[in-house]
Coordinates of N, CA and C in Angstrom, one line a residue:
V1 N 6.4 22.7 12.6 CA 6.8 21.3 12.7 C 8.3 21.2 12.5
H2 N 9.0 20.5 13.4 CA 10.4 20.4 13.4 C 10.8 18.9 13.4
D3 N 11.4 18.4 12.4 CA 11.8 17.0 12.4 C 13.3 16.8 12.5
G4 N 14.0 17.8 12.9 CA 15.4 17.8 13.0 C 16.1 18.3 11.8
K5 N 15.4 18.4 10.7 CA 16.0 18.9 9.4 C 15.2 20.1 8.9
N6 N 13.9 20.0 8.9 CA 13.0 21.0 8.3 C 12.2 21.7 9.4
L7 N 12.1 23.0 9.3 CA 11.4 23.8 10.2 C 10.3 24.6 9.5
E8 N 9.0 24.3 9.7 CA 7.9 25.0 9.1 C 7.1 25.7 10.1
A9 N 6.4 26.7 9.6 CA 5.5 27.5 10.5 C 4.1 27.2 10.0
E10 N 3.2 27.2 10.9 CA 1.8 26.9 10.6 C 0.9 28.0 11.3
I11 N 0.1 28.7 10.5 CA -0.7 29.7 11.0 C -2.2 29.2 11.1
K12 N -2.8 29.3 12.2 CA -4.1 28.7 12.4 C -5.1 29.9 12.7
L13 N -6.2 29.9 12.0 CA -7.2 30.9 12.3 C -8.5 30.2 12.7
L14 N -9.1 30.6 13.8 CA -10.4 30.1 14.2 C -11.5 30.9 13.5
L15 N -12.4 30.2 12.8 CA -13.5 30.8 12.1 C -14.9 30.6 12.6
D16 N -15.8 31.5 12.4 CA -17.2 31.2 12.7 C -17.8 30.5 11.5
P17 N -18.9 29.9 11.7 CA -19.5 29.1 10.6 C -19.8 29.9 9.3
S18 N -20.2 31.2 9.5 CA -20.5 32.1 8.3 C -19.2 32.4 7.5
L19 N -18.1 32.7 8.2 CA -16.8 33.0 7.5 C -16.3 31.7 6.9
Y20 N -16.5 30.6 7.5 CA -16.1 29.3 6.9 C -16.8 29.1 5.5
E21 N -18.1 29.4 5.5 CA -18.8 29.2 4.2 C -18.4 30.3 3.2
Q22 N -18.1 31.5 3.7 CA -17.6 32.6 2.7 C -16.3 32.2 2.1
I23 N -15.4 31.7 2.9 CA -14.1 31.3 2.3 C -14.2 30.2 1.4
K24 N -15.1 29.2 1.7 CA -15.3 28.1 0.9 C -15.9 28.5 -0.5
S25 N -16.8 29.4 -0.5 CA -17.5 29.8 -1.7 C -16.5 30.7 -2.5
T26 N -15.7 31.5 -1.8 CA -14.8 32.4 -2.5 C -13.7 31.6 -3.3
F27 N -13.2 30.6 -2.7 CA -12.1 29.9 -3.3 C -12.4 28.5 -4.0
S28 N -13.7 28.2 -4.0 CA -14.1 26.9 -4.7 C -13.8 27.0 -6.2
P29 N -13.6 25.9 -6.8 CA -13.6 24.5 -6.2 C -12.3 24.1 -5.5
A30 N -12.5 23.3 -4.5 CA -11.3 22.8 -3.8 C -10.5 21.8 -4.7
V31 N -9.2 21.8 -4.6 CA -8.4 20.9 -5.3 C -8.4 19.5 -4.7
E32 N -8.8 19.5 -3.4 CA -8.9 18.2 -2.7 C -9.9 18.4 -1.5
E33 N -10.7 17.3 -1.3 CA -11.5 17.3 -0.1 C -11.5 15.9 0.5
V34 N -11.1 15.8 1.7 CA -10.9 14.5 2.3 C -11.5 14.4 3.7
C35 N -11.9 13.3 4.1 CA -12.4 13.0 5.5 C -11.3 12.4 6.2
Q36 N -10.9 12.9 7.3 CA -9.8 12.4 8.2 C -10.4 11.9 9.5
E37 N -10.2 10.7 9.8 CA -10.6 10.1 11.1 C -9.4 9.9 11.9
N38 N -9.3 10.6 13.1 CA -8.1 10.6 13.9 C -8.3 9.9 15.2
F39 N -7.4 9.0 15.5 CA -7.4 8.2 16.7 C -6.1 8.4 17.5
F40 N -6.1 8.7 18.8 CA -4.9 8.9 19.6 C -4.8 7.7 20.6
F41 N -3.5 7.3 20.8 CA -3.2 6.1 21.5 C -2.4 6.4 22.7
D42 N -2.5 5.5 23.7 CA -1.7 5.6 24.9 C -1.7 4.3 25.6
N43 N -0.8 4.1 26.6 CA -0.8 2.8 27.3 C -1.8 2.9 28.5
A44 N -2.0 1.9 29.2 CA -3.0 1.9 30.3 C -2.7 2.9 31.4
D45 N -1.4 3.3 31.5 CA -1.1 4.3 32.6 C -1.1 5.7 32.0
G46 N -1.4 5.9 30.8 CA -1.4 7.3 30.2 C 0.0 7.9 30.1
F47 N 1.0 7.0 29.9 CA 2.4 7.5 29.9 C 2.7 8.5 28.9
L48 N 2.2 8.3 27.6 CA 2.5 9.3 26.6 C 1.9 10.6 26.9
L49 N 0.7 10.6 27.3 CA 0.0 11.9 27.6 C 0.8 12.6 28.7
K50 N 1.2 11.9 29.8 CA 2.0 12.6 30.8 C 3.3 13.1 30.4
S51 N 3.9 12.4 29.4 CA 5.2 12.8 28.8 C 5.0 13.8 27.7
K52 N 3.8 14.2 27.4 CA 3.5 15.2 26.4 C 3.9 14.8 25.0
W53 N 3.8 13.5 24.7 CA 3.9 12.9 23.4 C 2.5 12.5 22.9
A54 N 2.3 12.5 21.6 CA 1.0 12.1 21.0 C 1.3 11.1 19.9
L55 N 0.6 9.9 20.0 CA 0.6 8.9 18.9 C -0.7 8.8 18.3
R56 N -0.7 9.0 16.9 CA -2.0 9.1 16.2 C -2.0 8.2 15.0
V57 N -3.1 7.5 14.8 CA -3.5 6.8 13.6 C -4.6 7.6 12.9
R58 N -4.3 7.9 11.6 CA -5.3 8.6 10.8 C -5.8 7.8 9.7
L59 N -7.1 7.7 9.5 CA -7.7 7.1 8.3 C -8.1 8.3 7.4
Q60 N -7.7 8.2 6.1 CA -8.0 9.3 5.2 C -8.5 8.8 3.9
G61 N -9.7 9.3 3.5 CA -10.2 8.8 2.3 C -10.5 7.3 2.3
S62 N -10.6 6.7 1.1 CA -10.9 5.3 1.0 C -9.8 4.4 1.1
D63 N -8.5 4.9 1.0 CA -7.4 3.9 0.9 C -6.2 4.4 1.7
K64 N -6.2 5.5 2.3 CA -4.9 6.0 2.9 C -5.0 5.9 4.5
G65 N -3.8 5.8 5.0 CA -3.7 5.8 6.5 C -2.3 6.5 6.8
F66 N -2.2 7.0 8.0 CA -1.0 7.6 8.5 C -0.7 7.3 9.9
L67 N 0.5 7.0 10.3 CA 0.9 6.8 11.6 C 1.9 7.9 12.0
T68 N 1.5 8.6 13.1 CA 2.3 9.8 13.4 C 2.6 9.9 14.9
V69 N 3.7 10.4 15.2 CA 4.1 10.7 16.6 C 4.6 12.1 16.7
K70 N 4.1 12.8 17.7 CA 4.5 14.2 17.9 C 5.1 14.4 19.3
G71 N 6.2 15.1 19.5 CA 6.8 15.2 20.8 C 6.3 16.5 21.4
P72 N 6.8 16.8 22.6 CA 6.4 18.0 23.4 C 6.9 19.2 22.6
G73 N 6.3 20.3 22.9 CA 6.6 21.6 22.2 C 7.9 22.1 22.8
E74 N 8.6 22.9 21.9 CA 9.9 23.6 22.3 C 10.0 24.9 21.6
M75 N 10.7 25.8 22.1 CA 10.9 27.1 21.5 C 12.1 27.1 20.6
I76 N 11.9 27.4 19.3 CA 13.1 27.4 18.4 C 12.9 28.7 17.6
N77 N 13.9 29.6 17.7 CA 13.8 30.9 17.0 C 12.6 31.6 17.4
A78 N 12.2 31.6 18.6 CA 11.0 32.3 19.2 C 9.7 31.7 18.7
L79 N 9.7 30.5 18.1 CA 8.5 29.9 17.6 C 8.3 28.6 18.4
H80 N 7.0 28.3 18.6 CA 6.7 27.0 19.3 C 6.7 25.9 18.3
C81 N 7.5 24.9 18.5 CA 7.7 23.9 17.5 C 7.6 22.5 18.2
R82 N 7.2 21.5 17.4 CA 7.2 20.1 17.9 C 7.9 19.2 16.9
T83 N 8.6 18.2 17.5 CA 9.2 17.1 16.7 C 8.0 16.2 16.2
E84 N 8.1 15.9 15.0 CA 7.1 15.0 14.4 C 7.7 14.0 13.4
Y85 N 7.2 12.8 13.5 CA 7.6 11.7 12.6 C 6.3 11.1 12.1
E86 N 6.2 11.0 10.8 CA 5.0 10.4 10.2 C 5.3 9.5 9.1
T87 N 4.5 8.4 9.0 CA 4.7 7.3 8.0 C 3.3 7.0 7.3
P88 N 3.2 7.1 6.0 CA 2.0 6.7 5.3 C 1.9 5.2 5.4
I89 N 0.7 4.7 5.7 CA 0.4 3.2 5.7 C -0.9 3.0 5.0
P90 N -1.1 1.7 4.5 CA -2.4 1.4 3.9 C -3.6 1.6 4.9
R91 N -4.7 2.0 4.4 CA -5.9 2.2 5.3 C -6.2 0.9 6.0
Q92 N -6.1 -0.2 5.3 CA -6.4 -1.5 5.9 C -5.6 -1.8 7.1
K93 N -4.3 -1.4 7.0 CA -3.4 -1.6 8.1 C -3.7 -0.6 9.3
A94 N -4.0 0.6 8.9 CA -4.4 1.6 9.9 C -5.7 1.1 10.7
E95 N -6.6 0.5 10.0 CA -7.8 0.0 10.7 C -7.5 -1.1 11.6
Q96 N -6.5 -2.0 11.2 CA -6.1 -3.0 12.1 C -5.5 -2.5 13.4
L97 N -4.7 -1.4 13.3 CA -4.1 -0.8 14.5 C -5.1 -0.3 15.5
L98 N -6.3 0.0 15.0 CA -7.3 0.6 15.9 C -7.7 -0.4 17.0
K99 N -7.4 -1.7 16.9 CA -7.7 -2.7 17.9 C -6.7 -2.6 19.0
G100 N -5.6 -1.8 18.9 CA -4.5 -1.7 19.8 C -3.3 -2.6 19.3
F101 N -2.1 -2.2 19.7 CA -1.0 -2.8 19.3 C 0.2 -2.6 20.2
S102 N 1.2 -3.4 20.0 CA 2.5 -3.2 20.7 C 3.5 -2.4 19.8
L103 N 4.1 -1.4 20.3 CA 5.0 -0.6 19.5 C 6.1 -1.5 18.8
G104 N 6.6 -2.5 19.6 CA 7.6 -3.4 19.1 C 7.2 -4.3 17.9
S105 N 5.9 -4.4 17.8 CA 5.4 -5.3 16.7 C 5.2 -4.6 15.4
E106 N 5.4 -3.3 15.3 CA 5.2 -2.5 14.1 C 6.5 -1.8 13.8
D107 N 7.1 -2.2 12.6 CA 8.4 -1.6 12.2 C 8.2 -0.3 11.4
Y108 N 7.6 0.7 12.1 CA 7.5 2.0 11.4 C 8.3 3.0 12.2
L109 N 8.7 4.1 11.5 CA 9.5 5.1 12.1 C 8.9 5.7 13.4
P110 N 7.6 6.1 13.4 CA 7.1 6.6 14.7 C 7.2 5.7 15.9
C111 N 7.0 4.4 15.6 CA 7.1 3.4 16.7 C 8.5 3.3 17.1
R112 N 9.5 3.2 16.2 CA 10.9 3.1 16.5 C 11.4 4.3 17.4
E113 N 10.9 5.5 17.0 CA 11.3 6.7 17.7 C 10.8 6.6 19.2
L114 N 9.6 6.2 19.4 CA 9.0 6.1 20.7 C 9.8 5.0 21.5
I115 N 10.1 3.9 20.9 CA 10.8 2.8 21.6 C 12.2 3.3 22.0
K116 N 12.8 4.0 21.1 CA 14.2 4.6 21.4 C 14.2 5.4 22.7
R117 N 13.1 6.1 22.9 CA 13.0 7.0 24.0 C 12.4 6.4 25.3
F118 N 11.4 5.5 25.1 CA 10.7 5.0 26.3 C 10.6 3.5 26.4
G119 N 11.1 2.8 25.4 CA 11.0 1.3 25.4 C 9.7 0.9 24.8
N120 N 9.5 -0.4 24.7 CA 8.3 -0.9 24.1 C 7.1 -0.7 25.1
M121 N 5.9 -0.6 24.5 CA 4.7 -0.5 25.3 C 3.5 -1.0 24.5
D122 N 2.4 -1.4 25.1 CA 1.2 -1.7 24.5 C 0.3 -0.5 24.5
V123 N -0.3 -0.2 23.4 CA -1.2 1.0 23.3 C -2.6 0.7 22.8
L124 N -3.5 1.5 23.3 CA -4.9 1.4 22.8 C -5.4 2.8 22.5
P125 N -6.4 2.9 21.6 CA -7.0 4.3 21.3 C -7.8 4.7 22.5
F126 N -7.7 6.0 22.8 CA -8.5 6.6 24.0 C -9.3 7.9 23.6
L127 N -9.0 8.4 22.4 CA -9.5 9.7 22.0 C -9.6 9.7 20.5
S128 N -10.7 10.3 19.9 CA -10.9 10.3 18.5 C -11.7 11.5 18.1
F129 N -11.5 12.0 16.9 CA -12.4 13.0 16.3 C -12.3 12.9 14.8
Q130 N -13.3 13.6 14.1 CA -13.3 13.6 12.6 C -13.1 15.0 12.1
N131 N -12.4 15.0 11.0 CA -12.1 16.3 10.4 C -12.3 16.2 8.9
I132 N -13.1 17.2 8.3 CA -13.3 17.3 6.9 C -12.4 18.4 6.4
R133 N -11.4 18.1 5.6 CA -10.5 19.1 5.1 C -10.6 19.4 3.6
M134 N -10.8 20.7 3.3 CA -10.8 21.1 1.9 C -9.6 22.0 1.6
T135 N -8.9 21.7 0.5 CA -7.6 22.4 0.2 C -7.8 23.3 -1.0
F136 N -7.4 24.5 -0.9 CA -7.5 25.5 -2.0 C -6.2 26.1 -2.2
P137 N -5.8 26.3 -3.5 CA -4.5 27.0 -3.7 C -4.7 28.5 -3.6
W138 N -3.7 29.1 -3.0 CA -3.8 30.6 -2.8 C -2.4 31.1 -2.9
K139 N -2.1 31.9 -4.0 CA -0.8 32.4 -4.2 C 0.2 31.2 -4.2
E140 N 1.3 31.3 -3.4 CA 2.3 30.2 -3.4 C 2.0 29.2 -2.2
W141 N 0.8 29.4 -1.6 CA 0.5 28.5 -0.4 C -0.8 27.7 -0.7
K142 N -1.2 27.0 0.3 CA -2.4 26.2 0.2 C -3.3 26.6 1.5
F143 N -4.5 26.9 1.2 CA -5.5 27.0 2.3 C -6.0 25.7 2.7
E144 N -5.9 25.3 3.9 CA -6.5 24.1 4.4 C -7.7 24.5 5.3
L145 N -8.9 24.3 4.8 CA -10.1 24.7 5.5 C -10.7 23.5 6.1
D146 N -10.8 23.6 7.5 CA -11.2 22.4 8.3 C -12.5 22.6 9.0
K147 N -13.3 21.5 9.0 CA -14.5 21.4 9.8 C -14.4 20.2 10.7
T148 N -14.2 20.4 12.0 CA -13.8 19.3 12.9 C -14.9 19.0 13.8
T149 N -15.3 17.8 13.9 CA -16.4 17.4 14.9 C -15.8 16.6 16.0
I150 N -15.9 17.1 17.2 CA -15.5 16.5 18.4 C -16.7 16.2 19.3
N151 N -17.0 14.9 19.4 CA -18.3 14.6 20.1 C -19.4 15.3 19.3
T152 N -20.1 16.2 19.9 CA -21.2 16.9 19.2 C -20.9 18.3 18.9
K153 N -19.6 18.7 19.2 CA -19.2 20.1 19.0 C -18.5 20.2 17.6
I154 N -18.7 21.3 16.9 CA -18.1 21.5 15.6 C -17.3 22.8 15.6
F155 N -16.1 22.7 15.1 CA -15.1 23.8 15.1 C -14.7 24.0 13.6
Y156 N -14.4 25.3 13.3 CA -14.0 25.6 11.9 C -12.7 26.4 12.0
E157 N -11.8 26.0 11.1 CA -10.4 26.5 11.1 C -9.9 26.7 9.7
L158 N -9.0 27.7 9.6 CA -8.2 27.8 8.4 C -6.7 27.6 8.8
E159 N -6.0 26.7 8.1 CA -4.6 26.5 8.4 C -3.8 26.7 7.1
V160 N -2.7 27.4 7.3 CA -1.7 27.6 6.2 C -0.3 27.3 6.7
E161 N 0.4 26.5 6.0 CA 1.8 26.2 6.3 C 2.7 26.9 5.4
T162 N 3.9 27.2 5.9 CA 4.9 27.9 5.1 C 6.3 27.6 5.6
D163 N 7.3 27.8 4.8 CA 8.6 27.8 5.3 C 8.8 28.9 6.4
I164 N 9.7 28.6 7.4 CA 9.8 29.5 8.5 C 10.3 30.9 8.0
S165 N 11.0 30.9 6.9 CA 11.6 32.2 6.4 C 10.5 33.1 5.8
Q166 N 9.3 32.5 5.5 CA 8.2 33.2 4.9 C 7.1 33.5 5.8
K167 N 7.2 33.2 7.1 CA 6.1 33.3 8.1 C 5.6 34.8 8.1
D168 N 6.5 35.7 8.3 CA 6.1 37.1 8.4 C 5.4 37.6 7.1
Y169 N 5.9 37.2 6.0 CA 5.3 37.6 4.7 C 3.9 37.0 4.6
L170 N 3.8 35.7 4.9 CA 2.5 35.1 4.9 C 1.5 35.8 5.8
E171 N 1.9 36.1 7.0 CA 1.0 36.8 7.9 C 0.5 38.2 7.3
K172 N 1.4 38.9 6.7 CA 1.0 40.2 6.1 C 0.0 40.0 4.9
E173 N 0.3 39.0 4.1 CA -0.6 38.7 3.0 C -2.0 38.2 3.5
L174 N -2.0 37.4 4.5 CA -3.3 37.0 5.1 C -4.1 38.2 5.7
I175 N -3.4 39.1 6.4 CA -4.1 40.2 7.0 C -4.6 41.1 5.8
S176 N -3.9 41.3 4.8 CA -4.3 42.1 3.6 C -5.6 41.5 3.0
L177 N -5.5 40.2 2.8 CA -6.7 39.5 2.2 C -7.9 39.7 3.1
F178 N -7.8 39.4 4.4 CA -9.0 39.5 5.2 C -9.5 40.9 5.4
Q179 N -8.6 41.9 5.5 CA -9.0 43.2 5.6 C -9.7 43.7 4.3
S180 N -9.2 43.3 3.2 CA -9.8 43.7 1.9 C -11.3 43.2 1.7
R181 N -11.6 42.1 2.4 CA -12.9 41.5 2.2 C -13.8 41.7 3.5
G182 N -13.2 42.4 4.5 CA -14.0 42.7 5.6 C -14.2 41.5 6.5
W183 N -13.3 40.5 6.4 CA -13.4 39.3 7.2 C -12.7 39.5 8.6
T184 N -13.3 38.9 9.6 CA -12.6 38.9 10.9 C -12.3 37.5 11.3
Y185 N -11.3 37.3 12.1 CA -10.8 36.0 12.5 C -10.2 36.1 13.9
T186 N -9.9 34.9 14.4 CA -9.2 34.8 15.7 C -8.0 33.9 15.5
P187 N -6.8 34.5 15.7 CA -5.6 33.6 15.7 C -5.7 32.5 16.8
Y188 N -5.3 31.3 16.5 CA -5.5 30.2 17.4 C -4.3 29.3 17.4
R189 N -3.9 29.0 18.6 CA -2.7 28.2 18.8 C -3.0 26.8 19.3
L190 N -4.2 26.6 19.8 CA -4.6 25.3 20.4 C -4.8 24.3 19.3
S191 N -4.1 23.1 19.4 CA -4.2 22.1 18.3 C -5.6 21.4 18.5
K192 N -6.0 20.7 17.4 CA -7.2 19.9 17.4 C -7.1 18.9 18.5
F193 N -6.0 18.3 18.7 CA -5.8 17.2 19.7 C -6.0 17.8 21.1
K194 N -5.4 19.0 21.4 CA -5.6 19.6 22.7 C -7.0 20.0 23.0
R195 N -7.7 20.5 21.9 CA -9.1 20.8 22.1 C -9.9 19.6 22.4
A196 N -9.7 18.5 21.6 CA -10.4 17.3 21.9 C -10.1 16.7 23.3
L197 N -8.8 16.9 23.7 CA -8.4 16.4 25.0 C -9.1 17.1 26.1
E198 N -9.3 18.4 25.9 CA -10.0 19.2 26.9 C -11.5 18.7 27.1
I199 N -12.1 18.5 25.9 CA -13.5 18.0 26.0 C -13.5 16.6 26.6
Y200 N -12.5 15.7 26.3 CA -12.5 14.4 26.8 C -12.3 14.4 28.3
M201 N -11.4 15.3 28.8 CA -11.2 15.4 30.3 C -12.4 15.9 31.0
K202 N -13.1 16.9 30.4 CA -14.3 17.4 31.0 C -15.4 16.3 31.1
N203 N -15.5 15.5 30.1 CA -16.5 14.4 30.1 C -16.2 13.4 31.1
K204 N -14.8 13.1 31.2 CA -14.4 12.1 32.1 C -14.7 12.5 33.6
K205 N -14.6 13.7 33.9 CA -14.8 14.2 35.2 C -16.3 14.1 35.6
K206 N -17.2 14.1 34.6 CA -18.6 14.0 34.8 C -19.0 12.6 35.1
E207 N -18.2 11.6 34.7 CA -18.5 10.2 34.8 C -18.5 9.7 36.3

């Protein structure tokens, strides 16, 4: 994640259901468990998608919401990074945005950044999925264990974020942990949004 100031690395591991349950039981209890409902927006012409930008409204738990915009990927120090702007908003406000809105009517940083680049536009939700995230402390990091439901398909992932300077160290520690327990995993670079988009496009072709 690159916001112009901070550069973080995120390691994603794709898990099978059995390993998901093993990791959950090994590190339980979770310090946090939340349900995240994610909705992605675009205008009628699909301009943001064509421009490789993503605008997301997230409902989290009983009272939280987040408005996020992510830019196209770029290579920085041999890593794939994306510009990201995120603003916490009340869940009630996030629910109101699900009806669709004009960027210019919402004075939030993600909207201002999009207007600065592309001008005002009206947007509506076109894609959504649910994620249940459990967070476990591990050494100086946090394990984010995800169970994501996209239509009727379920995916399991482990995500760990770290400062860019610790990426290689984190990878070595993860490899050591998994090898010591006989766990196997698949490194995974595809985001939840791109995975959901692939399913969305396949279903759209069938219509």
